[in-house]
Amino acid sequence: MTEEHGLGRLRPVEEGDLEAMLAWRNAPVVREKMYTRHEISLEEHRAWWTATRQREDRAYFVYECDDVPLGIVGFTDMDPVDRIAAWAFYASPQAPRGTGGRMEYLALEYAFSFLGLEKLYCEVLDFNDAVVRMHEKFGFQREGLFREQHVYGNDRIGIVRMGLLRREWEARRDAARARVGRR
């Protein structure tokens, strides 16, 4: 668990969080920006969670602010040898403005301070400019564009691959903390 004064905290997902987690994930505004866009059933969600929590290379957290759950942060493909991992997040559709930035800050602190990673990476659907820009504000760099990588409805879309190194985060941490701390 990680907590930072005024920003909220990340805590491990518990069984009691699964229904809210699913409701947020199934919200159209969230679903449209994910690889999996069909409405996920409770049975499918529970099966995913059962498999996920048995894996040592994955960790999922609920983001809370003032004890109110507002989003999910996940780390996957955690590699203890290369000290890298992928990450993703989504906020409740009812989350207040600024929630994504606070979640990202806490996720980066967890990744580099607690997990001891040297690199964190993510993938963003190429039309999701707002998230690409937000990641760039935190120091992520575009590492590649996988052209027409993903079938999205009747189209093929690109995937933007982004990465952040520990030293890049350390150089931006204080400025990022100041930015997300203003709420």
Short mmCIF file of N, CA and C in Angstrom, two decimals:
data_model
loop_
_atom_site.label_atom_id
_atom_site.label_comp_id
_atom_site.label_asym_id
_atom_site.label_seq_id
_atom_site.Cartn_x
_atom_site.Cartn_y
_atom_site.Cartn_z
N MET A 1 0.85 -1.18 0.00
CA MET A 1 0.00 0.00 0.00
C MET A 1 0.89 1.23 0.00
N THR A 2 0.50 2.20 -0.79
CA THR A 2 1.24 3.45 -0.82
C THR A 2 0.27 4.60 -0.58
N GLU A 3 0.69 5.54 0.22
CA GLU A 3 -0.17 6.68 0.53
C GLU A 3 0.69 7.93 0.54
N GLU A 4 0.15 9.00 0.03
CA GLU A 4 0.87 10.26 0.03
C GLU A 4 -0.11 11.33 0.47
N HIS A 5 0.29 12.10 1.45
CA HIS A 5 -0.58 13.12 2.03
C HIS A 5 -1.22 14.00 0.95
N GLY A 6 -2.54 14.06 0.97
CA GLY A 6 -3.28 14.92 0.06
C GLY A 6 -3.55 14.32 -1.31
N LEU A 7 -2.91 13.21 -1.65
CA LEU A 7 -3.10 12.62 -2.97
C LEU A 7 -3.96 11.38 -2.95
N GLY A 8 -4.14 10.80 -1.80
CA GLY A 8 -4.86 9.54 -1.70
C GLY A 8 -3.89 8.40 -1.53
N ARG A 9 -4.37 7.20 -1.84
CA ARG A 9 -3.53 6.03 -1.63
C ARG A 9 -3.90 4.92 -2.61
N LEU A 10 -2.97 4.00 -2.76
CA LEU A 10 -3.21 2.76 -3.47
C LEU A 10 -3.25 1.66 -2.42
N ARG A 11 -4.25 0.80 -2.53
CA ARG A 11 -4.32 -0.36 -1.65
C ARG A 11 -4.67 -1.57 -2.50
N PRO A 12 -4.23 -2.76 -2.10
CA PRO A 12 -4.53 -3.95 -2.90
C PRO A 12 -6.03 -4.16 -3.10
N VAL A 13 -6.39 -4.62 -4.28
CA VAL A 13 -7.79 -4.96 -4.56
C VAL A 13 -8.20 -6.11 -3.65
N GLU A 14 -9.39 -5.99 -3.10
CA GLU A 14 -9.97 -7.04 -2.25
C GLU A 14 -11.19 -7.60 -2.94
N GLU A 15 -11.62 -8.76 -2.50
CA GLU A 15 -12.78 -9.42 -3.09
C GLU A 15 -14.01 -8.49 -3.13
N GLY A 16 -14.18 -7.69 -2.09
CA GLY A 16 -15.31 -6.78 -2.02
C GLY A 16 -15.27 -5.64 -3.02
N ASP A 17 -14.13 -5.44 -3.69
CA ASP A 17 -13.98 -4.38 -4.68
C ASP A 17 -14.41 -4.82 -6.08
N LEU A 18 -14.58 -6.11 -6.28
CA LEU A 18 -14.74 -6.63 -7.64
C LEU A 18 -15.95 -6.08 -8.38
N GLU A 19 -17.07 -5.92 -7.70
CA GLU A 19 -18.26 -5.42 -8.41
C GLU A 19 -18.10 -3.96 -8.83
N ALA A 20 -17.55 -3.12 -7.97
CA ALA A 20 -17.32 -1.72 -8.36
C ALA A 20 -16.28 -1.66 -9.47
N MET A 21 -15.23 -2.46 -9.35
CA MET A 21 -14.18 -2.52 -10.37
C MET A 21 -14.79 -2.88 -11.72
N LEU A 22 -15.67 -3.86 -11.73
CA LEU A 22 -16.33 -4.29 -12.97
C LEU A 22 -17.25 -3.20 -13.51
N ALA A 23 -18.00 -2.56 -12.65
CA ALA A 23 -18.92 -1.49 -13.09
C ALA A 23 -18.13 -0.36 -13.75
N TRP A 24 -17.01 0.04 -13.15
CA TRP A 24 -16.18 1.10 -13.74
C TRP A 24 -15.62 0.65 -15.07
N ARG A 25 -15.12 -0.59 -15.11
CA ARG A 25 -14.49 -1.12 -16.33
C ARG A 25 -15.50 -1.25 -17.47
N ASN A 26 -16.76 -1.55 -17.12
CA ASN A 26 -17.80 -1.71 -18.13
C ASN A 26 -18.43 -0.39 -18.56
N ALA A 27 -18.12 0.69 -17.87
CA ALA A 27 -18.68 1.99 -18.26
C ALA A 27 -18.23 2.31 -19.69
N PRO A 28 -19.13 2.74 -20.56
CA PRO A 28 -18.76 3.02 -21.96
C PRO A 28 -17.56 3.95 -22.11
N VAL A 29 -17.44 4.96 -21.28
CA VAL A 29 -16.33 5.92 -21.39
C VAL A 29 -14.99 5.26 -21.07
N VAL A 30 -14.99 4.21 -20.27
CA VAL A 30 -13.77 3.46 -19.97
C VAL A 30 -13.55 2.39 -21.03
N ARG A 31 -14.58 1.64 -21.30
CA ARG A 31 -14.50 0.50 -22.24
C ARG A 31 -14.01 0.91 -23.62
N GLU A 32 -14.40 2.09 -24.09
CA GLU A 32 -14.03 2.51 -25.44
C GLU A 32 -12.54 2.75 -25.63
N LYS A 33 -11.80 2.83 -24.52
CA LYS A 33 -10.36 3.10 -24.61
C LYS A 33 -9.53 1.88 -24.22
N MET A 34 -10.15 0.71 -24.22
CA MET A 34 -9.48 -0.53 -23.82
C MET A 34 -9.38 -1.49 -25.00
N TYR A 35 -8.45 -2.43 -24.88
CA TYR A 35 -8.36 -3.49 -25.88
C TYR A 35 -9.64 -4.31 -25.92
N THR A 36 -10.14 -4.68 -24.75
CA THR A 36 -11.37 -5.46 -24.65
C THR A 36 -12.53 -4.50 -24.44
N ARG A 37 -13.42 -4.43 -25.43
CA ARG A 37 -14.49 -3.43 -25.36
C ARG A 37 -15.88 -4.02 -25.17
N HIS A 38 -16.01 -5.34 -25.15
CA HIS A 38 -17.34 -5.88 -24.89
C HIS A 38 -17.68 -5.71 -23.41
N GLU A 39 -18.96 -5.77 -23.10
CA GLU A 39 -19.36 -5.68 -21.71
C GLU A 39 -18.98 -6.99 -21.03
N ILE A 40 -18.18 -6.90 -20.01
CA ILE A 40 -17.65 -8.06 -19.32
C ILE A 40 -18.66 -8.55 -18.30
N SER A 41 -18.95 -9.83 -18.33
CA SER A 41 -19.89 -10.41 -17.37
C SER A 41 -19.22 -10.57 -16.01
N LEU A 42 -20.02 -10.70 -14.98
CA LEU A 42 -19.48 -10.92 -13.64
C LEU A 42 -18.70 -12.24 -13.60
N GLU A 43 -19.20 -13.26 -14.28
CA GLU A 43 -18.51 -14.56 -14.31
C GLU A 43 -17.14 -14.43 -14.99
N GLU A 44 -17.09 -13.72 -16.11
CA GLU A 44 -15.82 -13.51 -16.82
C GLU A 44 -14.85 -12.72 -15.95
N HIS A 45 -15.37 -11.71 -15.27
CA HIS A 45 -14.55 -10.87 -14.39
C HIS A 45 -13.98 -11.69 -13.24
N ARG A 46 -14.82 -12.49 -12.62
CA ARG A 46 -14.36 -13.32 -11.49
C ARG A 46 -13.32 -14.34 -11.95
N ALA A 47 -13.51 -14.93 -13.14
CA ALA A 47 -12.53 -15.88 -13.67
C ALA A 47 -11.19 -15.18 -13.91
N TRP A 48 -11.24 -13.96 -14.49
CA TRP A 48 -10.02 -13.18 -14.71
C TRP A 48 -9.34 -12.91 -13.37
N TRP A 49 -10.12 -12.49 -12.37
CA TRP A 49 -9.54 -12.15 -11.08
C TRP A 49 -8.93 -13.37 -10.41
N THR A 50 -9.59 -14.52 -10.48
CA THR A 50 -9.05 -15.75 -9.90
C THR A 50 -7.70 -16.09 -10.52
N ALA A 51 -7.60 -16.00 -11.83
CA ALA A 51 -6.33 -16.28 -12.52
C ALA A 51 -5.29 -15.21 -12.21
N THR A 52 -5.69 -13.95 -12.18
CA THR A 52 -4.76 -12.83 -11.96
C THR A 52 -4.12 -12.88 -10.59
N ARG A 53 -4.91 -13.13 -9.58
CA ARG A 53 -4.34 -13.06 -8.22
C ARG A 53 -3.40 -14.23 -7.92
N GLN A 54 -3.39 -15.24 -8.77
CA GLN A 54 -2.47 -16.36 -8.60
C GLN A 54 -1.12 -16.12 -9.27
N ARG A 55 -1.02 -15.04 -10.02
CA ARG A 55 0.21 -14.74 -10.76
C ARG A 55 1.09 -13.78 -9.96
N GLU A 56 2.35 -14.12 -9.86
CA GLU A 56 3.29 -13.28 -9.13
C GLU A 56 3.75 -12.07 -9.95
N ASP A 57 3.48 -12.09 -11.26
CA ASP A 57 3.93 -10.98 -12.11
C ASP A 57 2.85 -9.93 -12.32
N ARG A 58 1.80 -9.97 -11.50
CA ARG A 58 0.72 -8.99 -11.60
C ARG A 58 0.33 -8.49 -10.22
N ALA A 59 -0.06 -7.22 -10.16
CA ALA A 59 -0.55 -6.63 -8.92
C ALA A 59 -1.56 -5.54 -9.27
N TYR A 60 -2.71 -5.58 -8.61
CA TYR A 60 -3.77 -4.61 -8.86
C TYR A 60 -4.14 -3.89 -7.57
N PHE A 61 -4.42 -2.59 -7.73
CA PHE A 61 -4.70 -1.72 -6.60
C PHE A 61 -5.94 -0.87 -6.85
N VAL A 62 -6.61 -0.56 -5.76
CA VAL A 62 -7.70 0.42 -5.79
C VAL A 62 -7.08 1.76 -5.39
N TYR A 63 -7.39 2.79 -6.16
CA TYR A 63 -6.99 4.14 -5.78
C TYR A 63 -8.14 4.72 -4.96
N GLU A 64 -7.80 5.24 -3.77
CA GLU A 64 -8.78 5.88 -2.89
C GLU A 64 -8.30 7.28 -2.54
N CYS A 65 -9.24 8.18 -2.44
CA CYS A 65 -8.95 9.52 -1.94
C CYS A 65 -10.02 9.84 -0.90
N ASP A 66 -9.59 10.25 0.26
CA ASP A 66 -10.51 10.49 1.38
C ASP A 66 -11.40 9.28 1.63
N ASP A 67 -10.80 8.09 1.54
CA ASP A 67 -11.47 6.80 1.77
C ASP A 67 -12.57 6.47 0.77
N VAL A 68 -12.59 7.18 -0.37
CA VAL A 68 -13.55 6.91 -1.42
C VAL A 68 -12.83 6.22 -2.58
N PRO A 69 -13.21 4.99 -2.93
CA PRO A 69 -12.59 4.32 -4.08
C PRO A 69 -12.93 5.05 -5.37
N LEU A 70 -11.88 5.33 -6.18
CA LEU A 70 -12.07 6.12 -7.40
C LEU A 70 -11.44 5.53 -8.65
N GLY A 71 -10.66 4.46 -8.51
CA GLY A 71 -10.02 3.92 -9.70
C GLY A 71 -9.20 2.67 -9.43
N ILE A 72 -8.64 2.15 -10.51
CA ILE A 72 -7.85 0.92 -10.48
C ILE A 72 -6.50 1.17 -11.15
N VAL A 73 -5.45 0.67 -10.53
CA VAL A 73 -4.09 0.70 -11.09
C VAL A 73 -3.60 -0.74 -11.13
N GLY A 74 -3.07 -1.13 -12.28
CA GLY A 74 -2.56 -2.49 -12.41
C GLY A 74 -1.15 -2.52 -12.96
N PHE A 75 -0.35 -3.43 -12.43
CA PHE A 75 0.99 -3.69 -12.94
C PHE A 75 1.00 -5.12 -13.45
N THR A 76 1.53 -5.32 -14.65
CA THR A 76 1.58 -6.65 -15.25
C THR A 76 2.98 -6.89 -15.83
N ASP A 77 3.22 -8.13 -16.17
CA ASP A 77 4.51 -8.51 -16.77
C ASP A 77 5.69 -8.00 -15.95
N MET A 78 5.56 -8.05 -14.62
CA MET A 78 6.64 -7.60 -13.75
C MET A 78 7.80 -8.59 -13.87
N ASP A 79 8.94 -8.08 -14.26
CA ASP A 79 10.12 -8.90 -14.49
C ASP A 79 11.17 -8.52 -13.45
N PRO A 80 11.42 -9.40 -12.45
CA PRO A 80 12.38 -9.06 -11.40
C PRO A 80 13.84 -9.08 -11.85
N VAL A 81 14.13 -9.70 -12.96
CA VAL A 81 15.50 -9.74 -13.46
C VAL A 81 15.82 -8.44 -14.20
N ASP A 82 15.00 -8.11 -15.19
CA ASP A 82 15.22 -6.87 -15.95
C ASP A 82 14.69 -5.65 -15.20
N ARG A 83 13.88 -5.88 -14.17
CA ARG A 83 13.28 -4.83 -13.34
C ARG A 83 12.46 -3.86 -14.19
N ILE A 84 11.56 -4.45 -14.96
CA ILE A 84 10.61 -3.69 -15.78
C ILE A 84 9.22 -4.23 -15.54
N ALA A 85 8.22 -3.45 -15.89
CA ALA A 85 6.82 -3.88 -15.80
C ALA A 85 5.99 -3.00 -16.72
N ALA A 86 4.82 -3.52 -17.06
CA ALA A 86 3.80 -2.73 -17.76
C ALA A 86 2.81 -2.22 -16.73
N TRP A 87 2.09 -1.18 -17.08
CA TRP A 87 1.06 -0.70 -16.17
C TRP A 87 -0.11 -0.15 -16.95
N ALA A 88 -1.24 -0.06 -16.27
CA ALA A 88 -2.45 0.52 -16.84
C ALA A 88 -3.31 1.01 -15.68
N PHE A 89 -4.26 1.86 -16.00
CA PHE A 89 -5.15 2.38 -14.97
C PHE A 89 -6.46 2.82 -15.61
N TYR A 90 -7.47 2.92 -14.79
CA TYR A 90 -8.72 3.56 -15.19
C TYR A 90 -9.42 4.09 -13.96
N ALA A 91 -10.12 5.19 -14.15
CA ALA A 91 -10.84 5.84 -13.05
C ALA A 91 -12.32 5.55 -13.17
N SER A 92 -12.99 5.65 -12.06
CA SER A 92 -14.44 5.59 -12.04
C SER A 92 -14.96 6.73 -12.91
N PRO A 93 -16.03 6.49 -13.67
CA PRO A 93 -16.59 7.60 -14.47
C PRO A 93 -17.04 8.78 -13.61
N GLN A 94 -17.28 8.55 -12.32
CA GLN A 94 -17.70 9.63 -11.43
C GLN A 94 -16.52 10.31 -10.71
N ALA A 95 -15.32 9.88 -10.99
CA ALA A 95 -14.14 10.43 -10.31
C ALA A 95 -13.97 11.91 -10.66
N PRO A 96 -13.57 12.72 -9.69
CA PRO A 96 -13.37 14.14 -9.98
C PRO A 96 -12.18 14.39 -10.89
N ARG A 97 -12.20 15.53 -11.53
CA ARG A 97 -11.10 15.94 -12.39
C ARG A 97 -9.79 15.90 -11.60
N GLY A 98 -8.73 15.43 -12.23
CA GLY A 98 -7.43 15.35 -11.58
C GLY A 98 -7.13 13.97 -10.99
N THR A 99 -8.13 13.10 -10.96
CA THR A 99 -7.94 11.77 -10.39
C THR A 99 -6.87 10.99 -11.15
N GLY A 100 -6.90 11.04 -12.47
CA GLY A 100 -5.93 10.29 -13.27
C GLY A 100 -4.51 10.70 -12.97
N GLY A 101 -4.26 11.98 -12.80
CA GLY A 101 -2.91 12.46 -12.49
C GLY A 101 -2.44 11.99 -11.13
N ARG A 102 -3.33 12.02 -10.14
CA ARG A 102 -2.95 11.55 -8.81
C ARG A 102 -2.69 10.05 -8.83
N MET A 103 -3.52 9.31 -9.58
CA MET A 103 -3.30 7.87 -9.70
C MET A 103 -1.95 7.59 -10.36
N GLU A 104 -1.64 8.34 -11.42
CA GLU A 104 -0.38 8.12 -12.12
C GLU A 104 0.81 8.42 -11.22
N TYR A 105 0.75 9.51 -10.49
CA TYR A 105 1.84 9.85 -9.59
C TYR A 105 2.08 8.72 -8.58
N LEU A 106 1.02 8.27 -7.93
CA LEU A 106 1.16 7.21 -6.93
C LEU A 106 1.65 5.91 -7.57
N ALA A 107 1.18 5.61 -8.77
CA ALA A 107 1.63 4.40 -9.46
C ALA A 107 3.12 4.47 -9.76
N LEU A 108 3.59 5.63 -10.20
CA LEU A 108 5.01 5.79 -10.51
C LEU A 108 5.86 5.70 -9.24
N GLU A 109 5.39 6.29 -8.18
CA GLU A 109 6.11 6.17 -6.91
C GLU A 109 6.19 4.71 -6.47
N TYR A 110 5.09 3.98 -6.60
CA TYR A 110 5.07 2.57 -6.22
C TYR A 110 6.03 1.78 -7.11
N ALA A 111 5.97 2.01 -8.40
CA ALA A 111 6.79 1.25 -9.35
C ALA A 111 8.28 1.44 -9.09
N PHE A 112 8.69 2.68 -8.89
CA PHE A 112 10.12 2.95 -8.78
C PHE A 112 10.64 2.87 -7.34
N SER A 113 9.80 3.19 -6.37
CA SER A 113 10.27 3.17 -4.97
C SER A 113 10.04 1.82 -4.31
N PHE A 114 8.87 1.23 -4.49
CA PHE A 114 8.57 -0.03 -3.81
C PHE A 114 8.98 -1.24 -4.63
N LEU A 115 8.59 -1.26 -5.90
CA LEU A 115 8.94 -2.41 -6.76
C LEU A 115 10.40 -2.38 -7.19
N GLY A 116 11.03 -1.21 -7.12
CA GLY A 116 12.43 -1.09 -7.50
C GLY A 116 12.67 -1.25 -8.99
N LEU A 117 11.68 -0.85 -9.79
CA LEU A 117 11.81 -0.98 -11.24
C LEU A 117 12.83 0.00 -11.79
N GLU A 118 13.40 -0.36 -12.93
CA GLU A 118 14.26 0.54 -13.69
C GLU A 118 13.50 1.14 -14.87
N LYS A 119 12.39 0.47 -15.26
CA LYS A 119 11.59 0.97 -16.38
C LYS A 119 10.15 0.53 -16.20
N LEU A 120 9.25 1.44 -16.54
CA LEU A 120 7.82 1.16 -16.57
C LEU A 120 7.33 1.53 -17.96
N TYR A 121 6.47 0.68 -18.53
CA TYR A 121 5.98 0.97 -19.87
C TYR A 121 4.48 0.72 -19.95
N CYS A 122 3.89 1.25 -21.03
CA CYS A 122 2.45 1.09 -21.23
C CYS A 122 2.14 1.19 -22.72
N GLU A 123 0.91 0.84 -23.04
CA GLU A 123 0.41 0.97 -24.40
C GLU A 123 -0.89 1.75 -24.35
N VAL A 124 -1.06 2.64 -25.33
CA VAL A 124 -2.23 3.50 -25.40
C VAL A 124 -2.79 3.43 -26.82
N LEU A 125 -4.11 3.25 -26.94
CA LEU A 125 -4.72 3.28 -28.27
C LEU A 125 -4.42 4.64 -28.90
N ASP A 126 -4.03 4.65 -30.16
CA ASP A 126 -3.48 5.86 -30.77
C ASP A 126 -4.43 7.06 -30.82
N PHE A 127 -5.72 6.84 -30.70
CA PHE A 127 -6.66 7.97 -30.71
C PHE A 127 -6.81 8.61 -29.32
N ASN A 128 -6.23 8.00 -28.30
CA ASN A 128 -6.40 8.49 -26.93
C ASN A 128 -5.32 9.53 -26.61
N ASP A 129 -5.39 10.66 -27.32
CA ASP A 129 -4.39 11.72 -27.19
C ASP A 129 -4.28 12.27 -25.78
N ALA A 130 -5.39 12.36 -25.06
CA ALA A 130 -5.36 12.93 -23.71
C ALA A 130 -4.47 12.10 -22.79
N VAL A 131 -4.56 10.79 -22.88
CA VAL A 131 -3.73 9.93 -22.02
C VAL A 131 -2.28 9.96 -22.47
N VAL A 132 -2.03 9.99 -23.76
CA VAL A 132 -0.65 10.10 -24.24
C VAL A 132 -0.03 11.39 -23.70
N ARG A 133 -0.74 12.49 -23.80
CA ARG A 133 -0.22 13.78 -23.30
C ARG A 133 0.00 13.73 -21.78
N MET A 134 -0.92 13.11 -21.06
CA MET A 134 -0.76 13.03 -19.61
C MET A 134 0.49 12.23 -19.27
N HIS A 135 0.68 11.09 -19.91
CA HIS A 135 1.88 10.30 -19.65
C HIS A 135 3.14 11.10 -19.98
N GLU A 136 3.11 11.86 -21.06
CA GLU A 136 4.27 12.68 -21.41
C GLU A 136 4.58 13.72 -20.34
N LYS A 137 3.55 14.28 -19.71
CA LYS A 137 3.77 15.25 -18.63
C LYS A 137 4.51 14.63 -17.46
N PHE A 138 4.33 13.31 -17.28
CA PHE A 138 5.02 12.61 -16.20
C PHE A 138 6.40 12.10 -16.62
N GLY A 139 6.78 12.33 -17.88
CA GLY A 139 8.09 11.95 -18.34
C GLY A 139 8.14 10.76 -19.28
N PHE A 140 7.02 10.11 -19.50
CA PHE A 140 7.01 8.99 -20.45
C PHE A 140 7.40 9.50 -21.83
N GLN A 141 8.11 8.67 -22.56
CA GLN A 141 8.47 8.98 -23.93
C GLN A 141 7.84 7.95 -24.86
N ARG A 142 7.49 8.43 -26.04
CA ARG A 142 6.98 7.51 -27.05
C ARG A 142 8.15 6.66 -27.54
N GLU A 143 7.99 5.37 -27.44
CA GLU A 143 9.05 4.45 -27.87
C GLU A 143 8.72 3.79 -29.19
N GLY A 144 7.48 3.91 -29.60
CA GLY A 144 7.13 3.32 -30.87
C GLY A 144 5.64 3.43 -31.14
N LEU A 145 5.33 3.24 -32.39
CA LEU A 145 3.93 3.18 -32.82
C LEU A 145 3.77 1.86 -33.56
N PHE A 146 2.92 1.02 -33.02
CA PHE A 146 2.59 -0.23 -33.69
C PHE A 146 1.43 0.09 -34.64
N ARG A 147 1.76 0.30 -35.90
CA ARG A 147 0.76 0.73 -36.88
C ARG A 147 -0.26 -0.37 -37.14
N GLU A 148 -1.53 0.04 -37.16
CA GLU A 148 -2.64 -0.88 -37.45
C GLU A 148 -2.51 -2.19 -36.68
N GLN A 149 -2.14 -2.08 -35.44
CA GLN A 149 -1.87 -3.23 -34.58
C GLN A 149 -3.12 -3.90 -34.04
N HIS A 150 -4.20 -3.13 -33.91
CA HIS A 150 -5.35 -3.63 -33.17
C HIS A 150 -6.64 -3.41 -33.97
N VAL A 151 -7.49 -4.42 -33.98
CA VAL A 151 -8.80 -4.29 -34.62
C VAL A 151 -9.72 -3.57 -33.64
N TYR A 152 -10.28 -2.48 -34.11
CA TYR A 152 -11.17 -1.65 -33.29
C TYR A 152 -12.45 -1.47 -34.09
N GLY A 153 -13.46 -2.25 -33.77
CA GLY A 153 -14.68 -2.22 -34.57
C GLY A 153 -14.37 -2.72 -35.97
N ASN A 154 -14.64 -1.87 -36.96
CA ASN A 154 -14.35 -2.21 -38.36
C ASN A 154 -13.02 -1.65 -38.85
N ASP A 155 -12.26 -1.05 -37.95
CA ASP A 155 -11.00 -0.40 -38.32
C ASP A 155 -9.81 -1.09 -37.68
N ARG A 156 -8.66 -0.76 -38.20
CA ARG A 156 -7.40 -1.15 -37.57
C ARG A 156 -6.78 0.14 -37.04
N ILE A 157 -6.36 0.12 -35.80
CA ILE A 157 -5.78 1.31 -35.19
C ILE A 157 -4.38 1.00 -34.68
N GLY A 158 -3.63 2.06 -34.46
CA GLY A 158 -2.28 1.93 -33.94
C GLY A 158 -2.27 1.91 -32.42
N ILE A 159 -1.15 1.43 -31.91
CA ILE A 159 -0.91 1.40 -30.47
C ILE A 159 0.37 2.19 -30.21
N VAL A 160 0.29 3.17 -29.33
CA VAL A 160 1.45 3.96 -28.95
C VAL A 160 2.12 3.27 -27.76
N ARG A 161 3.37 2.90 -27.91
CA ARG A 161 4.13 2.30 -26.82
C ARG A 161 4.93 3.42 -26.15
N MET A 162 4.83 3.49 -24.82
CA MET A 162 5.49 4.55 -24.06
C MET A 162 6.30 3.93 -22.93
N GLY A 163 7.40 4.57 -22.57
CA GLY A 163 8.23 4.08 -21.49
C GLY A 163 8.80 5.21 -20.65
N LEU A 164 9.06 4.88 -19.39
CA LEU A 164 9.65 5.83 -18.45
C LEU A 164 10.74 5.10 -17.67
N LEU A 165 11.93 5.69 -17.64
CA LEU A 165 13.05 5.14 -16.89
C LEU A 165 13.09 5.74 -15.49
N ARG A 166 13.66 4.98 -14.56
CA ARG A 166 13.76 5.45 -13.18
C ARG A 166 14.41 6.83 -13.11
N ARG A 167 15.52 7.03 -13.79
CA ARG A 167 16.24 8.32 -13.71
C ARG A 167 15.39 9.46 -14.26
N GLU A 168 14.56 9.17 -15.27
CA GLU A 168 13.67 10.21 -15.82
C GLU A 168 12.60 10.57 -14.80
N TRP A 169 12.08 9.56 -14.10
CA TRP A 169 11.09 9.82 -13.07
C TRP A 169 11.71 10.62 -11.92
N GLU A 170 12.88 10.23 -11.50
CA GLU A 170 13.53 10.94 -10.40
C GLU A 170 13.76 12.40 -10.74
N ALA A 171 14.04 12.71 -11.99
CA ALA A 171 14.25 14.10 -12.42
C ALA A 171 12.95 14.89 -12.45
N ARG A 172 11.81 14.22 -12.58
CA ARG A 172 10.51 14.91 -12.70
C ARG A 172 9.62 14.77 -11.47
N ARG A 173 10.01 13.93 -10.54
CA ARG A 173 9.15 13.60 -9.40
C ARG A 173 8.63 14.84 -8.67
N ASP A 174 9.52 15.74 -8.28
CA ASP A 174 9.11 16.89 -7.48
C ASP A 174 8.13 17.79 -8.25
N ALA A 175 8.42 18.03 -9.52
CA ALA A 175 7.51 18.86 -10.33
C ALA A 175 6.17 18.17 -10.50
N ALA A 176 6.19 16.85 -10.69
CA ALA A 176 4.94 16.10 -10.83
C ALA A 176 4.14 16.15 -9.54
N ARG A 177 4.83 16.01 -8.41
CA ARG A 177 4.15 16.07 -7.09
C ARG A 177 3.49 17.43 -6.90
N ALA A 178 4.17 18.48 -7.24
CA ALA A 178 3.61 19.83 -7.11
C ALA A 178 2.39 19.99 -8.00
N ARG A 179 2.46 19.46 -9.23
CA ARG A 179 1.36 19.61 -10.18
C ARG A 179 0.12 18.86 -9.71
N VAL A 180 0.27 17.61 -9.27
CA VAL A 180 -0.91 16.82 -8.89
C VAL A 180 -1.41 17.20 -7.50
N GLY A 181 -0.55 17.87 -6.72
CA GLY A 181 -0.95 18.27 -5.38
C GLY A 181 -1.91 19.44 -5.35
N ARG A 182 -2.01 20.15 -6.46
CA ARG A 182 -2.93 21.29 -6.55
C ARG A 182 -4.30 20.76 -6.94
N ARG A 183 -5.20 20.70 -6.00
CA ARG A 183 -6.55 20.22 -6.30
C ARG A 183 -7.58 21.02 -5.57
#
